[in-house]
Short mmCIF file of C-alpha atoms in Angstrom, two decimals:
data_model
loop_
_atom_site.label_atom_id
_atom_site.label_comp_id
_atom_site.label_asym_id
_atom_site.label_seq_id
_atom_site.Cartn_x
_atom_site.Cartn_y
_atom_site.Cartn_z
CA MET A 1 174.41 150.83 48.84
CA LYS A 2 172.34 153.09 51.40
CA ILE A 3 172.51 150.48 54.04
CA LEU A 4 176.22 150.39 53.69
CA ILE A 5 176.57 154.07 54.04
CA LYS A 6 174.41 154.42 57.06
CA LEU A 7 176.73 151.53 58.68
CA LEU A 8 179.93 153.66 57.72
CA LEU A 9 178.20 156.57 59.61
CA VAL A 10 177.22 154.86 62.57
CA ILE A 11 181.05 153.47 62.77
CA SER A 12 182.10 156.88 62.24
CA LEU A 13 180.29 158.32 64.97
CA ILE A 14 181.14 155.46 67.58
CA SER A 15 185.01 156.22 66.85
CA CYS A 16 184.61 159.82 67.31
CA SER A 17 182.69 159.41 70.67
CA SER A 18 185.31 157.00 72.12
CA THR A 19 187.96 159.10 70.91
CA LYS A 20 186.60 162.27 72.72
CA GLU A 21 185.59 159.96 76.12
CA SER A 22 189.41 158.99 75.73
CA VAL A 23 190.67 162.49 75.63
CA GLN A 24 188.21 163.51 78.56
CA ARG A 25 189.70 161.22 80.65
CA GLU A 26 193.03 161.69 80.09
CA GLU A 27 192.89 165.47 80.46
CA PRO A 28 192.58 165.45 84.40
CA PHE A 29 195.83 163.23 84.73
CA ASP A 30 197.64 165.52 82.22
CA GLU A 31 196.40 168.70 84.36
CA ILE A 32 197.45 167.18 87.62
CA GLU A 33 201.01 166.12 86.11
CA GLU A 34 201.79 169.70 84.38
CA ILE A 35 201.16 171.36 88.24
CA ILE A 36 202.94 169.37 89.81
CA SER A 37 206.08 168.96 87.47
CA SER A 38 205.87 172.83 85.84
CA GLY A 39 209.06 174.89 87.15
CA GLY A 40 212.26 173.97 88.51
CA THR A 41 213.56 170.33 88.54
CA THR A 42 212.17 169.13 91.46
CA LYS A 43 209.28 166.37 90.91
CA VAL A 44 206.48 164.86 92.77
CA ARG A 45 206.21 161.11 91.32
CA TYR A 46 203.18 160.74 89.09
CA PHE A 47 201.47 157.64 89.33
CA SER A 48 199.37 156.64 86.40
CA LEU A 49 196.60 153.81 86.61
CA PHE A 50 197.06 152.62 83.34
CA ASP A 51 200.67 151.13 83.07
CA SER A 52 201.34 149.75 79.65
CA THR A 53 204.69 148.46 80.71
CA PRO A 54 205.04 144.87 79.96
CA ARG A 55 205.76 142.67 83.20
CA SER A 56 208.85 141.00 81.76
CA GLU A 57 210.32 144.47 81.27
CA LYS A 58 209.71 145.53 84.69
CA ARG A 59 211.43 142.51 85.83
CA SER A 60 214.33 142.97 83.72
CA LYS A 61 214.83 146.63 84.33
CA LYS A 62 217.78 147.35 86.17
CA ARG A 63 217.15 149.38 89.49
CA ASN A 64 219.73 151.82 91.11
CA PHE A 65 219.55 152.10 94.57
CA LYS A 66 220.34 155.70 95.38
CA ARG A 67 222.34 156.65 98.54
CA TYR A 68 221.34 159.90 100.53
CA GLU A 69 224.48 160.74 102.40
CA LYS A 70 223.37 164.27 103.93
CA LEU A 71 220.37 166.32 104.35
CA THR A 72 219.88 169.25 102.01
CA PHE A 73 217.67 172.17 102.32
CA LYS A 74 217.03 175.29 100.51
CA ASN A 75 219.65 177.98 100.85
CA ASN A 76 219.71 180.46 104.06
CA VAL A 77 217.12 178.36 105.68
CA MET A 78 218.66 178.50 108.97
CA ASN A 79 218.07 182.05 108.80
CA ASN A 80 214.22 181.69 108.49
CA SER A 81 212.36 183.54 111.05
CA THR A 82 210.56 180.46 112.45
CA VAL A 83 213.65 178.29 112.71
CA GLN A 84 215.22 181.29 114.31
CA TRP A 85 212.27 181.38 116.77
CA TRP A 86 212.52 177.55 117.66
CA ILE A 87 216.27 177.92 118.35
CA ASN A 88 215.73 180.50 120.69
CA TYR A 89 212.99 178.41 122.34
CA TYR A 90 215.17 175.20 122.72
CA ILE A 91 217.82 177.32 124.49
CA THR A 92 215.62 179.69 126.83
CA LYS A 93 212.12 178.30 127.67
CA ASP A 94 212.57 174.69 126.85
CA ARG A 95 216.13 174.24 127.96
CA GLU A 96 215.97 171.72 130.65
CA ARG A 97 213.53 169.49 128.63
CA PHE A 98 215.92 169.80 125.70
CA GLN A 99 218.97 168.59 128.25
CA ARG A 100 216.64 165.60 129.08
CA MET A 101 216.04 164.73 125.62
CA LEU A 102 219.73 165.10 124.42
CA ASN A 103 220.39 162.52 127.12
CA ARG A 104 217.50 159.96 126.38
CA GLY A 105 218.56 160.44 123.01
CA GLU A 106 222.25 159.10 123.33
CA ARG A 107 220.93 155.73 124.19
CA TYR A 108 219.81 155.22 120.84
CA LYS A 109 221.60 157.49 118.84
CA GLU A 110 223.93 155.00 117.08
CA VAL A 111 220.95 152.45 116.61
CA ILE A 112 218.85 154.68 114.92
CA GLU A 113 221.94 156.17 112.70
CA THR A 114 223.26 152.69 112.00
CA ILE A 115 220.11 151.39 110.48
CA LEU A 116 219.11 154.92 108.85
CA SER A 117 222.69 154.62 106.83
CA GLU A 118 222.25 150.62 106.36
CA ASN A 119 219.14 151.83 104.31
CA GLY A 120 220.69 154.45 102.30
CA LEU A 121 219.44 157.51 104.45
CA PRO A 122 220.87 160.34 106.02
CA GLU A 123 221.95 159.76 109.62
CA ASP A 124 220.66 162.76 110.61
CA LEU A 125 216.79 161.90 110.23
CA TYR A 126 217.62 160.73 113.66
CA TYR A 127 216.55 164.35 114.75
CA LEU A 128 212.97 163.86 113.26
CA ALA A 129 212.53 161.07 116.00
CA PHE A 130 214.12 163.50 118.24
CA VAL A 131 211.40 165.86 117.95
CA GLU A 132 208.59 163.44 117.55
CA SER A 133 209.10 161.52 120.63
CA GLY A 134 212.11 163.00 122.68
CA PHE A 135 212.94 159.10 122.68
CA VAL A 136 210.04 158.23 125.36
CA LEU A 137 209.84 154.80 123.97
CA ASN A 138 206.03 154.45 124.85
CA ALA A 139 205.18 158.03 124.24
CA LYS A 140 201.69 158.40 122.83
CA SER A 141 200.10 161.28 120.86
CA ARG A 142 196.33 162.64 121.30
CA ALA A 143 195.68 161.07 117.90
CA SER A 144 197.11 157.86 119.44
CA ALA A 145 200.55 157.73 117.41
CA GLN A 146 203.20 155.79 119.33
CA GLY A 147 206.73 155.01 119.76
CA VAL A 148 209.92 156.66 119.08
CA TRP A 149 208.77 157.75 115.41
CA GLN A 150 205.43 158.22 116.71
CA PHE A 151 203.94 155.72 114.14
CA MET A 152 199.78 155.72 113.44
CA LYS A 153 198.57 152.44 113.74
CA GLY A 154 197.62 151.89 109.97
CA THR A 155 200.73 153.26 108.62
CA ALA A 156 202.92 151.08 111.60
CA LYS A 157 201.14 147.89 109.83
CA GLN A 158 201.53 149.14 106.26
CA TYR A 159 205.32 149.29 106.88
CA GLY A 160 205.34 145.92 108.75
CA LEU A 161 204.98 146.39 112.24
CA VAL A 162 202.98 144.26 114.40
CA VAL A 163 200.35 146.03 116.65
CA ASP A 164 198.13 144.14 118.89
CA SER A 165 197.08 143.75 122.38
CA TYR A 166 200.09 141.79 123.20
CA MET A 167 202.81 143.73 121.42
CA ASP A 168 203.43 146.85 119.61
CA GLU A 169 206.35 146.95 117.80
CA ARG A 170 206.24 150.78 117.04
CA ASN A 171 207.81 150.54 120.68
CA ASP A 172 210.89 148.57 119.44
CA PRO A 173 213.26 151.12 118.51
CA ILE A 174 214.91 148.89 116.03
CA ARG A 175 211.97 147.24 114.13
CA ALA A 176 210.29 150.93 114.10
CA THR A 177 213.41 152.48 112.58
CA GLU A 178 213.50 149.94 109.58
CA ALA A 179 209.92 150.86 109.09
CA ALA A 180 210.51 154.54 109.34
CA SER A 181 213.46 154.21 107.25
CA LYS A 182 211.18 152.67 104.03
CA TYR A 183 208.59 155.59 104.66
CA LEU A 184 211.19 158.17 104.75
CA ARG A 185 212.70 156.77 101.44
CA LYS A 186 209.10 156.72 99.89
CA LEU A 187 208.73 160.41 100.75
CA TYR A 188 211.66 161.90 99.46
CA SER A 189 211.29 159.72 96.18
CA ALA A 190 208.02 161.28 95.89
CA TYR A 191 208.56 165.12 96.84
CA ASN A 192 212.59 165.16 96.28
CA SER A 193 212.64 167.59 99.08
CA TRP A 194 213.25 166.73 102.70
CA GLU A 195 211.09 169.54 103.91
CA LEU A 196 208.28 168.34 101.81
CA ALA A 197 209.25 164.74 103.25
CA PHE A 198 208.92 165.94 106.55
CA ALA A 199 205.65 167.62 106.14
CA ALA A 200 204.08 164.71 104.48
CA TYR A 201 205.36 162.67 107.58
CA ASN A 202 203.31 165.10 109.89
CA ALA A 203 200.34 166.22 107.84
CA GLY A 204 200.00 162.92 105.29
CA GLU A 205 201.15 162.56 101.88
CA TYR A 206 197.95 163.75 100.14
CA ARG A 207 197.57 166.60 102.28
CA VAL A 208 200.81 167.84 101.28
CA LEU A 209 200.03 166.99 97.54
CA SER A 210 196.76 168.95 97.36
CA SER A 211 198.41 171.94 98.73
CA ILE A 212 201.31 171.73 95.90
CA MET A 213 198.45 171.67 93.53
CA LYS A 214 196.57 174.70 95.03
CA VAL A 215 199.43 176.92 95.15
CA GLU A 216 201.43 175.42 91.99
CA SER A 217 204.62 175.14 94.07
CA ARG A 218 206.79 172.64 95.75
CA ASP A 219 208.68 174.96 97.82
CA PHE A 220 207.66 174.21 101.79
CA TRP A 221 208.53 177.47 102.67
CA LYS A 222 205.97 179.24 100.11
CA LEU A 223 203.09 176.75 101.02
CA SER A 224 204.23 177.59 104.68
CA GLU A 225 204.26 181.23 103.93
CA LYS A 226 200.50 180.95 102.17
CA LYS A 227 199.18 179.14 105.07
CA ILE A 228 198.11 176.23 102.97
CA LEU A 229 199.51 173.87 105.31
CA PRO A 230 198.11 173.18 109.09
CA LYS A 231 199.70 175.28 111.53
CA GLU A 232 201.41 172.32 113.38
CA THR A 233 203.01 171.31 110.17
CA ARG A 234 204.29 174.89 109.32
CA ASN A 235 206.05 174.58 112.60
CA TYR A 236 207.10 171.17 112.47
CA VAL A 237 209.80 171.27 109.82
CA PRO A 238 211.50 174.38 111.42
CA LYS A 239 211.27 172.49 114.60
CA ILE A 240 213.40 169.68 113.13
CA LEU A 241 215.94 172.19 111.82
CA ALA A 242 216.26 174.01 114.81
CA ALA A 243 216.72 170.89 117.12
CA ARG A 244 219.30 169.41 114.74
CA HIS A 245 221.12 172.69 114.66
CA VAL A 246 221.01 173.02 118.53
CA ALA A 247 221.97 169.37 119.46
CA LYS A 248 224.68 169.41 116.99
CA ASN A 249 226.14 172.51 118.55
CA TRP A 250 224.99 172.01 122.62
CA SER A 251 228.38 173.31 124.14
CA ARG A 252 228.06 176.59 121.96
CA TYR A 253 224.66 177.11 123.81
CA GLY A 254 226.05 175.70 127.12
CA PHE A 255 224.22 172.65 127.32
CA SER A 256 225.93 169.66 129.08
CA ARG A 257 227.55 166.79 127.11
CA PRO A 258 224.70 164.31 126.04
CA THR A 259 225.14 161.13 128.17
CA SER A 260 223.09 158.13 128.55
CA GLU A 261 224.26 157.58 131.81
CA GLY A 262 226.04 153.94 131.07
CA ASN A 263 222.62 152.72 129.66
CA SER A 264 223.95 152.58 126.10
CA TYR A 265 222.69 149.55 123.67
CA PRO A 266 224.74 146.42 123.53
CA ASP A 267 225.54 144.21 120.73
CA LEU A 268 221.98 142.38 120.22
CA GLU A 269 221.22 139.29 118.06
CA SER A 270 217.62 138.06 117.35
CA LEU A 271 216.62 134.84 118.66
CA GLU A 272 213.26 132.96 117.41
CA VAL A 273 211.56 131.28 120.27
CA PRO A 274 208.03 129.45 120.13
CA SER A 275 204.91 131.43 120.92
CA PRO A 276 202.97 132.17 123.09
CA ILE A 277 205.36 131.77 125.77
CA LYS A 278 206.23 134.16 128.74
CA LEU A 279 209.54 136.08 129.12
CA SER A 280 209.93 134.82 132.70
CA THR A 281 209.68 131.38 131.44
CA ILE A 282 212.31 132.33 128.59
CA SER A 283 214.88 134.16 131.20
CA GLN A 284 214.64 130.84 133.36
CA LYS A 285 215.21 128.28 130.66
CA LEU A 286 217.71 130.26 128.47
CA LYS A 287 219.73 131.95 131.29
CA ILE A 288 219.06 135.41 130.26
CA PRO A 289 218.28 138.02 132.99
CA LEU A 290 214.61 138.71 132.71
CA ASP A 291 215.23 142.85 133.07
CA ASP A 292 217.56 142.50 130.00
CA LEU A 293 214.60 140.68 128.24
CA LYS A 294 212.14 143.46 129.13
CA LYS A 295 214.66 146.11 128.59
CA TYR A 296 215.39 145.37 124.96
CA ASN A 297 212.08 144.20 124.06
CA PRO A 298 210.04 147.12 125.39
CA HIS A 299 207.22 146.12 122.75
CA LEU A 300 205.99 143.22 124.80
CA HIS A 301 204.27 144.92 127.24
CA ARG A 302 202.48 142.06 128.69
CA GLY A 303 205.31 139.93 129.65
CA VAL A 304 204.40 137.29 126.96
CA VAL A 305 205.06 136.86 123.55
CA SER A 306 201.70 137.33 121.18
CA PRO A 307 199.98 134.43 121.03
CA ARG A 308 198.68 135.19 117.43
CA VAL A 309 202.02 134.22 116.18
CA SER A 310 203.15 130.63 116.27
CA ARG A 311 206.78 131.76 116.62
CA TYR A 312 208.65 135.27 117.22
CA GLU A 313 212.29 137.05 117.41
CA LEU A 314 213.29 138.56 120.42
CA TRP A 315 216.33 140.55 120.95
CA VAL A 316 219.06 138.91 123.22
CA PRO A 317 222.48 140.84 123.93
CA VAL A 318 225.41 138.96 122.24
CA ASN A 319 226.89 137.44 125.47
CA TYR A 320 223.97 135.33 125.96
CA TYR A 321 223.15 134.43 122.54
CA SER A 322 225.14 131.18 121.67
CA THR A 323 224.19 129.77 125.07
CA ALA A 324 220.57 130.58 124.76
CA LYS A 325 220.31 129.29 120.94
CA ASP A 326 221.94 125.55 122.32
CA ARG A 327 219.30 125.70 124.93
CA LYS A 328 216.43 126.59 122.84
CA TYR A 329 214.78 123.32 122.69
CA LEU A 330 213.87 123.41 126.26
CA LEU A 331 211.21 125.93 125.43
CA ARG A 332 209.20 123.50 123.29
CA SER A 333 207.16 122.17 126.00
CA GLU A 334 206.56 125.57 127.85
CA LYS A 335 204.12 127.44 125.33
CA VAL A 336 201.28 128.99 127.40
CA HIS A 337 197.73 127.86 126.32
CA LEU A 338 195.79 131.11 125.77
CA ARG A 339 191.64 130.35 124.74
CA GLY A 340 190.01 132.05 122.05
CA ILE A 341 193.21 132.83 119.97
CA ALA A 342 194.68 131.15 117.12
CA SER A 343 198.25 130.99 116.13
CA VAL A 344 199.31 131.88 112.88
CA LYS A 345 202.52 130.41 111.25
CA SER A 346 204.76 133.75 111.78
CA ASN A 347 203.87 137.42 112.63
CA LYS A 348 205.56 138.84 109.35
CA LYS A 349 207.80 137.83 106.94
CA ASN A 350 211.31 138.13 107.86
CA TYR A 351 212.67 135.99 104.83
CA TYR A 352 211.68 135.89 101.33
CA ARG A 353 212.00 132.73 99.27
CA VAL A 354 213.70 133.19 96.07
CA LYS A 355 211.66 132.56 92.76
CA SER A 356 212.63 132.09 89.11
CA GLY A 357 213.42 135.49 87.39
CA ASP A 358 214.50 137.15 90.80
CA THR A 359 217.42 139.38 91.33
CA LEU A 360 219.03 140.74 94.38
CA SER A 361 218.36 144.21 93.03
CA VAL A 362 214.67 143.48 92.19
CA ILE A 363 214.20 141.66 95.86
CA ALA A 364 215.91 145.20 97.55
CA GLU A 365 213.64 147.31 95.81
CA ASN A 366 210.40 145.37 96.98
CA TYR A 367 211.20 145.58 100.09
CA GLY A 368 212.42 149.15 100.09
CA THR A 369 215.97 148.56 100.86
CA SER A 370 219.67 148.27 99.57
CA MET A 371 221.50 145.19 97.89
CA ASN A 372 224.11 145.95 100.29
CA HIS A 373 221.72 145.62 103.18
CA LEU A 374 220.52 142.39 102.10
CA LYS A 375 224.08 141.22 101.49
CA ALA A 376 225.09 142.40 105.16
CA ILE A 377 222.10 140.81 106.65
CA ASN A 378 222.60 137.43 104.58
CA ASN A 379 226.24 137.25 104.84
CA LEU A 380 226.43 137.34 100.94
CA ASN A 381 229.69 138.45 99.41
CA GLY A 382 228.45 138.89 96.06
CA SER A 383 224.92 139.31 94.07
CA LYS A 384 224.24 135.77 92.92
CA ILE A 385 221.22 134.19 94.60
CA LEU A 386 219.65 130.93 93.49
CA VAL A 387 216.23 129.74 93.06
CA GLY A 388 214.49 128.42 96.42
CA GLN A 389 217.21 130.15 98.59
CA LYS A 390 215.83 131.59 101.66
CA LEU A 391 217.14 135.31 102.29
CA ARG A 392 216.96 137.45 105.29
CA VAL A 393 214.71 140.88 104.46
CA THR A 394 214.47 142.23 108.14
CA GLN A 395 217.14 143.29 110.69
CA LYS A 396 218.81 140.46 112.48
CA SER A 397 221.50 141.78 114.48
CA TYR A 398 222.56 145.35 115.92
CA TYR A 399 226.52 146.07 117.00
CA SER A 400 227.72 149.37 118.17
CA SER A 401 231.03 150.81 116.86
CA LYS A 402 232.47 149.88 120.13
CA SER A 403 232.49 146.17 119.63
CA LYS A 404 235.54 144.86 119.91
CA ASP A 405 234.27 141.67 118.28
CA VAL A 406 232.52 143.35 114.83
CA TYR A 407 233.11 146.20 112.80
CA ARG A 408 230.19 147.57 110.40
CA VAL A 409 231.60 148.90 106.93
CA ARG A 410 231.05 152.82 106.46
CA THR A 411 231.27 155.00 103.51
CA GLY A 412 234.81 155.31 102.36
CA ASP A 413 236.08 152.07 103.80
CA THR A 414 238.34 149.57 102.50
CA LEU A 415 239.61 146.49 103.66
CA SER A 416 243.08 148.09 104.03
CA ASN A 417 242.22 150.87 106.15
CA VAL A 418 240.01 148.43 108.52
CA SER A 419 243.25 146.25 108.59
CA GLU A 420 245.18 149.16 109.64
CA ARG A 421 242.86 150.77 112.13
CA PHE A 422 242.50 147.55 114.42
CA ASN A 423 245.94 146.25 113.41
CA ILE A 424 244.84 143.18 111.71
CA ARG A 425 246.35 141.87 108.74
CA ILE A 426 244.35 141.78 105.71
CA SER A 427 244.72 138.05 105.41
CA THR A 428 243.53 137.43 108.59
CA LEU A 429 240.61 139.48 107.90
CA ARG A 430 239.92 137.64 104.85
CA LYS A 431 239.88 134.36 107.03
CA PHE A 432 238.03 135.50 109.64
CA ASN A 433 234.97 136.59 107.41
CA ASP A 434 235.37 133.99 104.45
CA LEU A 435 236.27 136.70 102.00
CA ASN A 436 237.96 135.51 98.63
CA GLY A 437 239.16 138.96 97.70
CA ASN A 438 239.31 142.66 99.25
CA LYS A 439 236.02 143.99 98.28
CA ILE A 440 233.71 144.88 101.36
CA PHE A 441 230.55 147.12 101.09
CA VAL A 442 228.86 149.71 103.18
CA GLY A 443 226.66 148.02 106.12
CA GLN A 444 228.50 145.01 105.91
CA TYR A 445 229.82 143.37 109.12
CA LEU A 446 233.31 142.51 109.60
CA ASN A 447 234.28 139.86 112.04
CA LEU A 448 237.30 141.31 114.01
CA ARG A 449 238.51 138.10 115.87
CA LYS A 450 238.46 134.20 115.13
CA LYS A 451 235.13 133.01 115.03
CA ARG A 452 234.00 131.11 118.58
CA PHE A 453 231.07 129.87 117.60
CA HIS A 454 230.01 128.29 114.26
CA GLU A 455 226.10 128.12 112.88
CA VAL A 456 225.61 124.48 111.35
CA LYS A 457 224.42 124.81 107.70
CA SER A 458 222.41 122.32 105.78
CA GLY A 459 225.10 119.63 104.25
CA GLU A 460 227.65 120.18 106.80
CA SER A 461 229.41 117.50 109.02
CA LEU A 462 231.55 117.71 111.81
CA GLY A 463 234.63 116.82 109.20
CA THR A 464 233.98 119.66 106.76
CA ILE A 465 233.99 122.08 109.83
CA SER A 466 236.76 120.91 111.61
CA ARG A 467 238.86 121.14 108.29
CA ARG A 468 237.32 124.80 107.99
CA TYR A 469 238.55 125.95 111.15
CA GLY A 470 241.83 123.74 111.61
CA THR A 471 240.81 121.72 114.46
CA SER A 472 239.56 118.01 114.80
CA ILE A 473 236.45 116.16 115.03
CA ARG A 474 237.51 114.83 118.69
CA GLU A 475 238.01 118.41 119.80
CA LEU A 476 234.85 119.67 118.41
CA LEU A 477 232.87 116.63 120.16
CA LYS A 478 234.75 117.51 123.54
CA LYS A 479 234.08 121.30 123.37
CA ASN A 480 230.33 120.79 122.55
CA LYS A 481 229.85 117.73 124.79
CA LEU A 482 228.32 115.75 121.75
CA ARG A 483 228.29 111.92 122.25
CA THR A 484 228.14 111.24 118.52
CA SER A 485 229.03 113.23 115.26
CA THR A 486 225.47 113.81 114.29
CA ILE A 487 224.46 117.52 113.97
CA TYR A 488 221.48 119.48 112.60
CA PRO A 489 221.30 122.80 110.69
CA GLY A 490 220.99 125.55 112.97
CA GLN A 491 223.04 124.34 115.85
CA MET A 492 225.53 126.29 117.40
CA LEU A 493 229.13 124.76 117.74
CA ARG A 494 231.95 125.93 120.09
CA ILE A 495 235.04 126.33 117.89
#
């Protein structure tokens, strides 16, 4: 009996000590969460190391991708004395440099705004890059941040950019903007404040979080007033607000109309080439001007595609794309042999293979983008995907709003008003874009002209392609100089 009583006492003591240990372990998390969440409706996302949600529940849970159309700030923020100081600085002491920044930025403005919009973010985030680099592509800070968005090497790699001795994708405006979109979305979802998101972009996420905990406030202007944040960061946010205001009101402040001096970005497509290979060889074999290859691929600073990958996608002006794709086979024997460097299968994942249980919304969330963006770059009319299907997850093309061949759907667009705008029948638009109904989505590219080329897909034959475009097999053979009816996936056919 005594032994039994002793055993019960021991069990009771163990139970009490484990409960106490559990409480002590949870108290710091509760305290942090209370500090971050107290007061107001703004929240910093709280991450727990102990996530008990079943995996199956996570996969099946519906994700809502929120679009942020406009930058929203605290009321009367433009009256802030620091913001006003920077406005005055830009229009007086820094006037000449500001005009140069306006002109340089004009070349990249539509590219950047398009990618931001396709990723569900406000187009005015363009002004963060405006302040960061002034649109000097190879701009490098004292801290070794580089490119239009001034990414540090570690952050760049974290968001999918390749940085090595042969290429630095921080200098590629398109890829860098895609990475910046994912990073800025993450920051805003964490702080629910654009001022704090900007501050975190400059000073680092944990520096801002620790400042919030010290002051027990999520108001950037209070943190700034108490000088908890670094001096550079206290000026960084007002600089962006001031630059945005002056740039949008350039005429009011006596600046000249921003002009890219005829160097606006053309419509671009990505073309996969074997690697390592010289840009001069690609130019010669594919009939693309070398200057264009260098201009639209500024991240390839040694004139050669990195030998650390077995293949790579270059940006090519649309008017050279179809011919280049047809001649791509000429590059197979032109690879450069460099000692001591082994090629890997690919530089990064541009594609994702659909697995059992995947949905388009889950894949979009995993890659920090929207369902509509995935639909647009994969030419999907709906959300249905199949196991084993190969989905593109990175940007594959860019078309300007001035393009006569393609139109990018914007917020509020319907097939009817696109039809009226370009004086094209709705039925014709449906035919050009293989649409079954009138449903379109933001970010979708609509063909405004009959396709001049067709990319062969798996399972297609000249017979099915000829019927689709209302032509004959003989005509296809003649236009494409084919001796037989043999075609292969990825081949470009003139229609």
